[in-house]
Coordinates of C-alpha atoms in Angstrom, one line a residue:
M21 CA 0.9 -6.6 20.5
F22 CA -2.6 -5.6 21.5
L23 CA -4.3 -2.9 19.8
K24 CA -6.8 -0.3 21.5
F25 CA -9.4 1.0 19.7
S26 CA -12.6 2.3 20.4
P27 CA -15.5 0.8 22.1
R28 CA -18.2 1.6 19.5
A29 CA -18.5 -0.7 16.9
V30 CA -16.3 -0.4 14.0
F31 CA -18.5 0.5 11.4
L32 CA -20.3 2.4 9.2
G33 CA -23.3 4.0 7.7
A34 CA -24.8 6.7 7.4
G35 CA -26.2 6.9 11.8
G36 CA -28.2 4.9 14.1
G37 CA -27.1 2.9 17.4
N38 CA -23.7 1.9 17.2
D39 CA -22.3 2.9 13.8
I40 CA -19.5 5.0 13.0
Q41 CA -20.2 8.0 10.6
W42 CA -17.4 9.3 8.6
C43 CA -16.0 12.6 7.7
F44 CA -13.6 14.6 5.7
S45 CA -10.5 15.5 7.3
Q46 CA -8.4 16.9 4.6
V47 CA -7.1 16.4 1.2
K48 CA -3.9 16.6 -0.6
G49 CA -2.3 17.0 -3.7
A50 CA -3.4 20.0 -6.4
V51 CA -6.8 21.3 -7.2
E52 CA -6.0 21.2 -11.4
D53 CA -7.7 19.3 -13.8
D54 CA -4.7 18.9 -15.5
V55 CA -3.1 16.6 -13.2
S56 CA 0.6 15.6 -14.7
E57 CA 1.5 12.1 -14.9
A58 CA 4.0 12.7 -12.5
D59 CA 2.0 13.4 -9.6
I60 CA -0.2 10.5 -9.9
I61 CA 0.1 8.5 -6.7
S62 CA 0.8 5.3 -7.1
T63 CA 1.4 3.7 -3.3
V64 CA -0.3 4.7 0.1
E65 CA 1.4 3.0 3.2
F66 CA 1.2 3.8 7.3
N67 CA 3.6 3.1 9.4
H68 CA 3.1 0.1 12.0
S69 CA 2.4 3.0 14.6
G70 CA 0.0 4.9 12.5
E71 CA 1.8 8.3 13.0
L72 CA 3.6 8.0 8.9
L73 CA 1.7 7.9 5.9
A74 CA 3.6 7.7 2.7
T75 CA 2.5 8.0 -0.5
G76 CA 4.8 7.0 -3.9
D77 CA 3.9 8.7 -7.3
K78 CA 4.3 8.6 -10.8
G79 CA 7.7 10.6 -10.8
G80 CA 9.8 8.6 -8.1
R81 CA 8.7 10.5 -5.2
V82 CA 8.1 10.2 -1.8
V83 CA 6.2 12.3 0.4
I84 CA 6.0 11.5 3.8
F85 CA 3.3 13.2 6.4
Q86 CA 2.7 13.0 9.8
Q87 CA 0.4 12.6 12.6
E88 CA 0.8 16.1 14.1
C89 CA 0.5 15.5 18.3
S90 CA -2.7 15.9 19.5
L91 CA -1.6 16.0 23.1
Q92 CA -2.8 19.8 24.2
S93 CA -7.0 18.1 23.3
K94 CA -9.4 17.2 26.0
S95 CA -10.9 15.1 24.3
P96 CA -9.4 11.5 24.2
Y97 CA -10.9 10.7 20.6
H98 CA -9.4 14.2 18.9
R99 CA -6.7 13.6 16.6
G100 CA -3.9 15.2 15.1
E101 CA -4.3 15.5 11.3
Y102 CA -1.2 14.7 9.0
S103 CA 1.3 17.5 7.4
V104 CA 4.0 16.6 5.3
Y105 CA 7.3 15.7 7.1
S106 CA 9.7 15.4 4.3
T107 CA 9.4 14.6 0.5
F108 CA 12.6 13.1 -1.4
Q109 CA 13.3 11.8 -5.1
S110 CA 13.4 8.1 -4.4
H111 CA 14.2 6.9 -8.0
E112 CA 14.8 8.5 -11.5
P113 CA 14.1 6.8 -14.6
E114 CA 16.8 4.7 -15.8
F115 CA 17.6 3.2 -19.5
D116 CA 19.0 -1.1 -19.5
Y117 CA 21.3 -0.4 -22.4
L118 CA 21.5 -4.3 -23.1
K119 CA 17.6 -5.0 -23.4
S120 CA 17.0 -1.4 -24.6
L121 CA 14.7 -0.8 -22.6
E122 CA 13.4 2.8 -20.3
I123 CA 13.0 1.7 -16.5
E124 CA 9.9 3.7 -15.2
E125 CA 10.3 6.1 -11.9
K126 CA 7.5 5.0 -10.8
I127 CA 7.0 4.3 -7.2
N128 CA 5.8 0.5 -7.7
K129 CA 5.7 0.2 -3.3
I130 CA 6.6 1.2 0.0
R131 CA 6.7 -0.6 3.0
W132 CA 7.7 0.8 6.4
L133 CA 9.9 -1.4 8.6
P134 CA 9.8 -1.5 12.8
Q135 CA 11.1 1.3 14.4
K136 CA 14.1 0.9 16.5
N137 CA 15.5 4.0 17.5
A138 CA 15.1 7.3 16.5
A139 CA 15.1 6.4 13.2
Q140 CA 12.4 5.5 10.5
F141 CA 13.2 2.6 7.9
L142 CA 11.0 2.4 4.7
L143 CA 11.7 0.0 1.2
S144 CA 10.5 1.9 -1.5
T145 CA 10.9 0.2 -5.0
N146 CA 9.9 0.8 -9.1
D147 CA 10.2 -1.9 -11.8
K148 CA 13.7 -3.4 -11.4
T149 CA 15.6 -1.3 -8.4
I150 CA 14.5 -1.7 -4.6
K151 CA 15.9 0.6 -2.0
L152 CA 16.1 0.6 1.9
W153 CA 16.1 4.5 3.1
K154 CA 16.9 6.2 6.2
I155 CA 14.1 9.2 7.4
S156 CA 16.0 10.6 10.3
E157 CA 15.5 14.2 12.3
R158 CA 18.6 16.7 13.1
D159 CA 17.6 19.6 14.9
K160 CA 21.6 19.9 16.8
R161 CA 24.5 21.3 15.3
P162 CA 28.4 20.7 16.1
E163 CA 30.3 24.0 16.9
G164 CA 34.0 24.9 17.9
Y165 CA 36.2 22.0 15.7
N166 CA 39.7 22.6 16.6
L167 CA 40.5 21.9 12.2
K168 CA 37.9 23.3 10.5
E169 CA 35.9 26.7 10.3
E170 CA 32.2 27.3 11.3
N171 CA 32.4 27.6 6.9
G172 CA 33.2 24.6 6.6
R173 CA 37.2 24.9 5.3
Y174 CA 40.2 23.2 7.3
R175 CA 42.7 25.0 8.9
D176 CA 46.1 24.9 8.9
P177 CA 47.4 22.8 12.1
T178 CA 50.2 24.8 12.6
T179 CA 48.1 28.1 13.1
V180 CA 46.3 26.1 16.6
T181 CA 47.3 26.7 20.1
T182 CA 44.7 26.4 21.8
L183 CA 42.1 23.0 22.2
R184 CA 38.9 23.2 22.6
V185 CA 36.0 21.4 23.4
P186 CA 33.3 21.3 20.3
V187 CA 29.7 21.4 21.5
F188 CA 25.7 20.7 19.5
R189 CA 24.0 24.1 19.5
P190 CA 20.4 24.0 19.0
M191 CA 19.2 24.8 15.1
D192 CA 15.9 23.8 13.3
L193 CA 14.8 20.5 12.9
M194 CA 15.7 18.8 9.8
V195 CA 14.2 15.5 8.2
E196 CA 16.7 13.5 5.7
A197 CA 16.3 11.1 4.2
S198 CA 19.4 8.7 2.6
P199 CA 19.7 5.7 1.1
R200 CA 21.3 3.1 3.1
R201 CA 20.7 0.2 0.8
I202 CA 20.5 -0.7 -3.0
F203 CA 19.2 -4.1 -4.3
A204 CA 19.3 -3.8 -7.9
N205 CA 19.8 -6.5 -10.7
A206 CA 17.8 -9.4 -9.0
H207 CA 14.5 -8.8 -11.2
T208 CA 14.2 -9.8 -15.3
Y209 CA 10.7 -8.5 -15.1
H210 CA 8.7 -6.1 -13.2
I211 CA 8.8 -5.9 -9.3
N212 CA 4.6 -6.0 -8.5
S213 CA 5.6 -6.6 -4.3
I214 CA 8.2 -6.4 -1.9
S215 CA 7.0 -8.0 1.9
V216 CA 9.3 -7.7 5.0
N217 CA 8.8 -10.4 6.7
S218 CA 8.1 -11.1 10.7
D219 CA 11.9 -11.1 11.6
Y220 CA 12.7 -7.8 10.5
E221 CA 15.7 -9.3 8.8
T222 CA 15.0 -10.4 5.2
Y223 CA 11.9 -9.6 3.0
L224 CA 10.4 -10.6 -0.1
S225 CA 10.2 -9.2 -3.8
A226 CA 8.2 -10.7 -6.5
D227 CA 7.7 -10.1 -10.1
D228 CA 5.9 -11.9 -12.8
L229 CA 7.9 -15.4 -12.8
R230 CA 9.9 -15.4 -10.1
V231 CA 10.0 -14.5 -6.2
N232 CA 13.6 -13.4 -4.4
L233 CA 14.7 -13.9 -0.7
W234 CA 16.8 -10.6 0.5
H235 CA 18.8 -9.7 3.4
L236 CA 18.2 -6.8 4.7
E237 CA 21.9 -6.1 4.7
I238 CA 23.0 -7.6 1.6
T239 CA 23.2 -5.6 -1.6
D240 CA 24.9 -8.0 -3.7
R241 CA 23.3 -11.5 -4.0
S242 CA 19.2 -12.9 -3.1
F243 CA 18.1 -16.3 -2.9
N244 CA 15.5 -17.4 -5.6
I245 CA 12.3 -19.5 -3.6
V246 CA 9.5 -19.2 -6.4
D247 CA 10.6 -19.6 -10.4
I248 CA 7.3 -20.1 -12.4
K249 CA 9.3 -19.3 -15.7
P250 CA 8.6 -22.5 -18.4
T251 CA 12.1 -24.0 -20.6
N252 CA 9.7 -22.7 -23.5
M253 CA 8.2 -19.4 -22.6
E254 CA 5.6 -20.2 -25.2
E255 CA 3.5 -22.4 -22.4
L256 CA 3.5 -19.4 -20.1
T257 CA 0.2 -19.7 -19.2
E258 CA -0.4 -18.1 -15.7
V259 CA 1.7 -14.9 -13.9
I260 CA 2.5 -14.3 -10.5
T261 CA 0.9 -10.5 -9.3
A262 CA 1.2 -10.8 -6.0
A263 CA 3.4 -11.7 -2.8
E264 CA 3.6 -11.1 0.7
F265 CA 4.9 -12.4 4.2
H266 CA 2.5 -13.9 7.0
P267 CA 2.7 -11.6 9.6
H268 CA 3.9 -14.0 12.6
H269 CA 5.5 -16.9 11.1
C270 CA 8.3 -15.9 9.2
N271 CA 8.6 -19.1 7.0
T272 CA 5.5 -18.6 4.9
F273 CA 4.8 -16.8 2.2
V274 CA 2.0 -16.7 -0.2
Y275 CA 1.9 -15.2 -3.9
S276 CA -1.2 -15.2 -5.9
S277 CA -1.4 -15.8 -9.8
S278 CA -2.9 -14.1 -13.0
K279 CA -5.3 -17.5 -12.6
G280 CA -6.8 -16.4 -9.2
T281 CA -5.3 -18.7 -7.9
I282 CA -3.3 -18.5 -4.4
R283 CA -0.5 -20.2 -3.6
L284 CA 0.8 -20.6 -0.3
C285 CA 4.8 -21.9 0.8
D286 CA 6.2 -22.7 3.6
M287 CA 10.5 -22.1 3.2
R288 CA 11.5 -24.9 5.8
E289 CA 10.5 -27.1 3.2
S290 CA 13.0 -26.6 0.9
A291 CA 15.3 -24.2 -0.9
L292 CA 13.0 -23.3 -3.5
C293 CA 9.8 -23.3 -2.8
D294 CA 8.6 -24.2 -6.9
R295 CA 6.3 -26.6 -4.6
H296 CA 3.4 -24.7 -2.6
S297 CA 1.9 -26.6 0.2
K298 CA -1.1 -24.8 -0.1
L299 CA -3.4 -24.3 -3.1
F300 CA -6.5 -21.8 -2.5
E301 CA -8.6 -22.0 -5.7
E302 CA -12.6 -21.4 -5.8
P303 CA -14.5 -23.0 -8.5
E304 CA -15.2 -21.0 -11.3
D305 CA -19.1 -20.7 -11.3
P306 CA -20.3 -22.1 -14.7
S307 CA -23.0 -19.8 -15.4
N308 CA -20.7 -16.8 -15.1
R309 CA -17.9 -18.7 -17.7
S310 CA -17.5 -15.8 -20.6
F311 CA -14.6 -14.1 -22.7
F312 CA -13.6 -12.5 -19.8
S313 CA -13.5 -14.3 -17.4
E314 CA -9.9 -14.8 -16.6
I315 CA -9.6 -11.3 -16.5
I316 CA -11.2 -10.6 -14.4
S317 CA -10.3 -13.3 -12.3
S318 CA -6.7 -12.3 -12.1
I319 CA -6.0 -11.6 -8.5
S320 CA -4.2 -8.0 -7.7
D321 CA -3.9 -7.8 -4.1
V322 CA -3.2 -10.0 -1.2
K323 CA -3.1 -9.1 2.5
F324 CA -2.6 -11.4 5.4
S325 CA -5.2 -10.1 7.9
H326 CA -2.9 -8.9 11.5
N327 CA -4.1 -12.2 13.4
G328 CA -2.6 -14.3 10.3
R329 CA -5.7 -16.1 10.5
Y330 CA -7.1 -15.0 7.7
M331 CA -6.1 -13.6 4.4
M332 CA -7.9 -11.2 1.8
T333 CA -7.7 -11.6 -2.0
R334 CA -8.8 -8.4 -4.8
D335 CA -9.7 -9.8 -8.0
Y336 CA -11.7 -7.7 -10.7
L337 CA -15.3 -7.8 -9.5
S338 CA -15.2 -8.9 -5.8
V339 CA -12.9 -9.2 -2.3
K340 CA -12.4 -12.4 -0.9
I341 CA -11.7 -13.1 2.7
W342 CA -9.5 -16.9 3.6
D343 CA -9.7 -18.7 5.7
L344 CA -5.7 -20.6 5.9
N345 CA -6.7 -23.7 7.2
M346 CA -9.6 -24.2 4.2
E347 CA -8.6 -24.3 0.4
S348 CA -11.6 -25.0 -1.4
R349 CA -13.2 -22.1 -1.2
P350 CA -13.3 -18.3 0.4
V351 CA -15.3 -18.2 3.5
E352 CA -16.9 -14.5 2.9
T353 CA -16.8 -13.2 -0.7
Y354 CA -17.9 -9.3 -1.3
Q355 CA -19.5 -8.2 -4.4
V356 CA -17.4 -4.8 -5.1
H357 CA -19.4 -3.6 -8.1
E358 CA -21.1 -6.4 -9.3
Y359 CA -23.3 -3.7 -11.4
L360 CA -19.9 -3.8 -13.9
R361 CA -20.2 -7.6 -15.2
S362 CA -22.4 -6.2 -18.1
K363 CA -20.5 -3.7 -18.8
L364 CA -16.8 -6.1 -19.3
C365 CA -16.7 -5.2 -22.7
S366 CA -16.4 -1.5 -23.2
L367 CA -14.5 -1.6 -19.6
Y368 CA -12.3 -4.3 -21.8
E369 CA -12.0 -1.7 -24.4
N370 CA -10.8 0.7 -22.5
D371 CA -8.1 -1.2 -20.6
C372 CA -9.3 -0.5 -17.1
I373 CA -10.7 -4.0 -17.2
F374 CA -7.0 -4.3 -16.7
D375 CA -7.3 -2.1 -13.5
K376 CA -5.4 -3.4 -10.4
F377 CA -7.2 -2.4 -7.1
E378 CA -6.2 -3.0 -4.0
C379 CA -7.6 -3.8 -0.5
C380 CA -7.2 -3.6 3.3
W381 CA -7.7 -4.3 7.0
N382 CA -8.9 -2.2 9.1
G383 CA -6.8 -3.2 12.7
P384 CA -9.3 -5.6 14.7
D385 CA -9.6 -7.6 10.9
N386 CA -13.2 -6.9 11.6
V387 CA -13.7 -4.5 8.0
V388 CA -12.4 -4.9 4.5
M389 CA -11.9 -1.9 1.9
T390 CA -10.6 -1.8 -0.6
G391 CA -11.6 0.9 -4.1
S392 CA -13.5 1.3 -6.9
Y393 CA -14.5 3.3 -9.6
N394 CA -16.2 7.7 -10.2
N395 CA -14.0 7.8 -7.0
F396 CA -16.0 5.5 -4.9
F397 CA -14.6 3.3 -2.2
R398 CA -16.2 0.2 -0.4
M399 CA -16.8 -0.9 3.2
F400 CA -17.8 -4.6 4.2
D401 CA -18.6 -5.2 7.8
R402 CA -17.8 -9.2 8.2
N403 CA -19.9 -9.2 11.6
T404 CA -22.7 -7.3 10.3
K405 CA -22.4 -8.3 7.0
R406 CA -23.2 -5.1 6.0
D407 CA -21.9 -3.0 3.3
I408 CA -21.2 1.5 2.1
T409 CA -20.1 2.4 -0.6
L410 CA -18.6 6.2 0.1
E411 CA -16.8 8.9 -2.1
A412 CA -13.6 11.0 -2.6
S413 CA -14.9 14.1 -3.7
R414 CA -14.0 17.9 -2.8
E415 CA -17.2 19.0 -3.2
N416 CA -17.7 16.5 0.5
S417 CA -14.3 18.4 2.0
K418 CA -15.6 21.1 4.1
P419 CA -13.6 20.4 7.9
R420 CA -15.8 17.1 9.3
M421 CA -18.5 17.0 7.1
V422 CA -20.2 13.2 7.4
L423 CA -20.2 11.2 4.2
K424 CA -23.1 10.3 2.9
P425 CA -23.3 6.5 1.4
R426 CA -23.3 6.7 -2.5
K427 CA -25.6 3.7 -4.9
V428 CA -25.2 2.6 -8.0
C429 CA -28.8 2.1 -9.7
A430 CA -28.0 -0.8 -12.0
S431 CA -31.1 -1.1 -13.7
G432 CA -34.6 0.1 -13.4
K433 CA -35.6 3.2 -12.0
R434 CA -33.5 5.6 -10.8
K435 CA -34.1 6.7 -7.4
K436 CA -32.9 10.0 -6.1
D437 CA -29.6 10.5 -5.0
E438 CA -28.2 7.2 -6.8
I439 CA -26.1 6.9 -10.1
T440 CA -26.7 5.4 -13.1
V441 CA -24.4 3.2 -13.7
D442 CA -23.2 4.6 -17.5
S443 CA -23.2 7.5 -15.5
L444 CA -19.8 6.6 -13.9
D445 CA -16.9 8.1 -14.6
F446 CA -14.2 5.4 -15.1
N447 CA -10.8 7.8 -15.4
K448 CA -11.7 8.6 -11.9
K449 CA -10.5 5.7 -9.9
I450 CA -9.8 4.3 -6.3
L451 CA -7.1 1.9 -6.6
H452 CA -4.8 2.4 -3.4
T453 CA -6.1 2.1 0.6
A454 CA -4.6 2.1 3.2
W455 CA -6.1 2.1 6.6
H456 CA -4.4 3.6 10.3
P457 CA -3.4 0.4 12.6
K458 CA -5.0 1.8 15.4
E459 CA -7.4 3.9 14.8
N460 CA -10.9 4.9 12.4
I461 CA -8.3 6.5 9.9
I462 CA -8.2 6.1 6.4
A463 CA -6.1 7.0 3.6
V464 CA -7.3 6.8 -0.1
A465 CA -5.8 8.1 -2.9
T466 CA -7.4 9.7 -6.3
T467 CA -5.6 10.5 -9.0
N468 CA -2.8 13.1 -7.7
N469 CA -5.0 13.8 -4.9
L470 CA -4.7 11.5 -0.7
Y471 CA -8.0 12.3 0.8
I472 CA -8.2 11.5 4.5
F473 CA -11.4 10.4 6.4
Q474 CA -11.6 9.7 10.1
D475 CA -14.4 8.4 12.3
R476 CA -16.9 11.0 13.6
V477 CA -17.3 11.1 17.6
N478 CA -19.9 12.4 18.8

């Protein structure tokens, strides 16, 4: 499917030429400083058309926003804002009595299925259980039953003397979320990824040591396609951190590891894909070797480009773009917050070094985005090699307010409008971001708030 984009350059800065100016559109969530743990957003995902935007939180809730119709607008560039479409409790806290283990309700991932009829379907998962949800609309109700009263009570059949034809009457729109499938009891360890296959019939789920393949219609069994668990757990040297199907080839998927490697597997080769087809790994620079090297090289996210030619990985300090035809090194490397390299010791002590940042592509695959600390998020233009740092803040939350680029002063004298590394707030972090598949609209999650930004059209 061809994606239609504005002919203007899809980037970036604060004015001049054909650069995009990003401006504030909306913010969702409470303003209070005292944030409830259950309200912290844990995943953000646009559907395939971009009309719907789903968020999951640590309280097990899924909130879906719908883009309002902007047909009345005369401007072809004016987009409708997002308003709450549906909210439902996806997962509840559970207790595994066999292992004396609490299972959190936190939503780890949400993945949309392509729309095939009037209803929408999505997969949501916590640490152990994946659910397939149907989101459907109802704006009519049946009336005039023969054997049932309007209040739902059944009538005595002997009292029915005439037959009526039931009719549908208009009613206020209701959006219903109903669980259609529950995929449980297949993962010993915590699920970190789910990915829908391009055949739209199967999907994979990955935990620390295994990747399973499911059919969307079958809940009582799955096929184990990767198993890296050693016979002796003391020999364990790495874990699986993320996994994703190729967007076009239903037989191909990748999974990343805590050692900074990405393995591409072909399910046509064997039923168990323990032997990879390709191994993507960049040799470590000896000059940067330190106690923290293995921790910061762990990959927290992997995403294929929409065209399927490239994949993007995010480790603690950088984003790397890999060409699927070249395994030896990435074709592009972008430093997200290199100024933190000197702060790794304190980041280790406060556990921030273990934060798992996600990354995303824009529609044409020429700009990538990822989060950082102090509620900063970064964009990198693959064509011009320019980058920008922007901030999600309520101070910049006036309608249509243009975001000013932010700069971090790593050392030396601080210039005006720059912020020093020591004054960064590491409790404010952007781990989850999403980019509209067809337009320049982005969603950025900061703790319990969801910010939506879009390009400014002059």
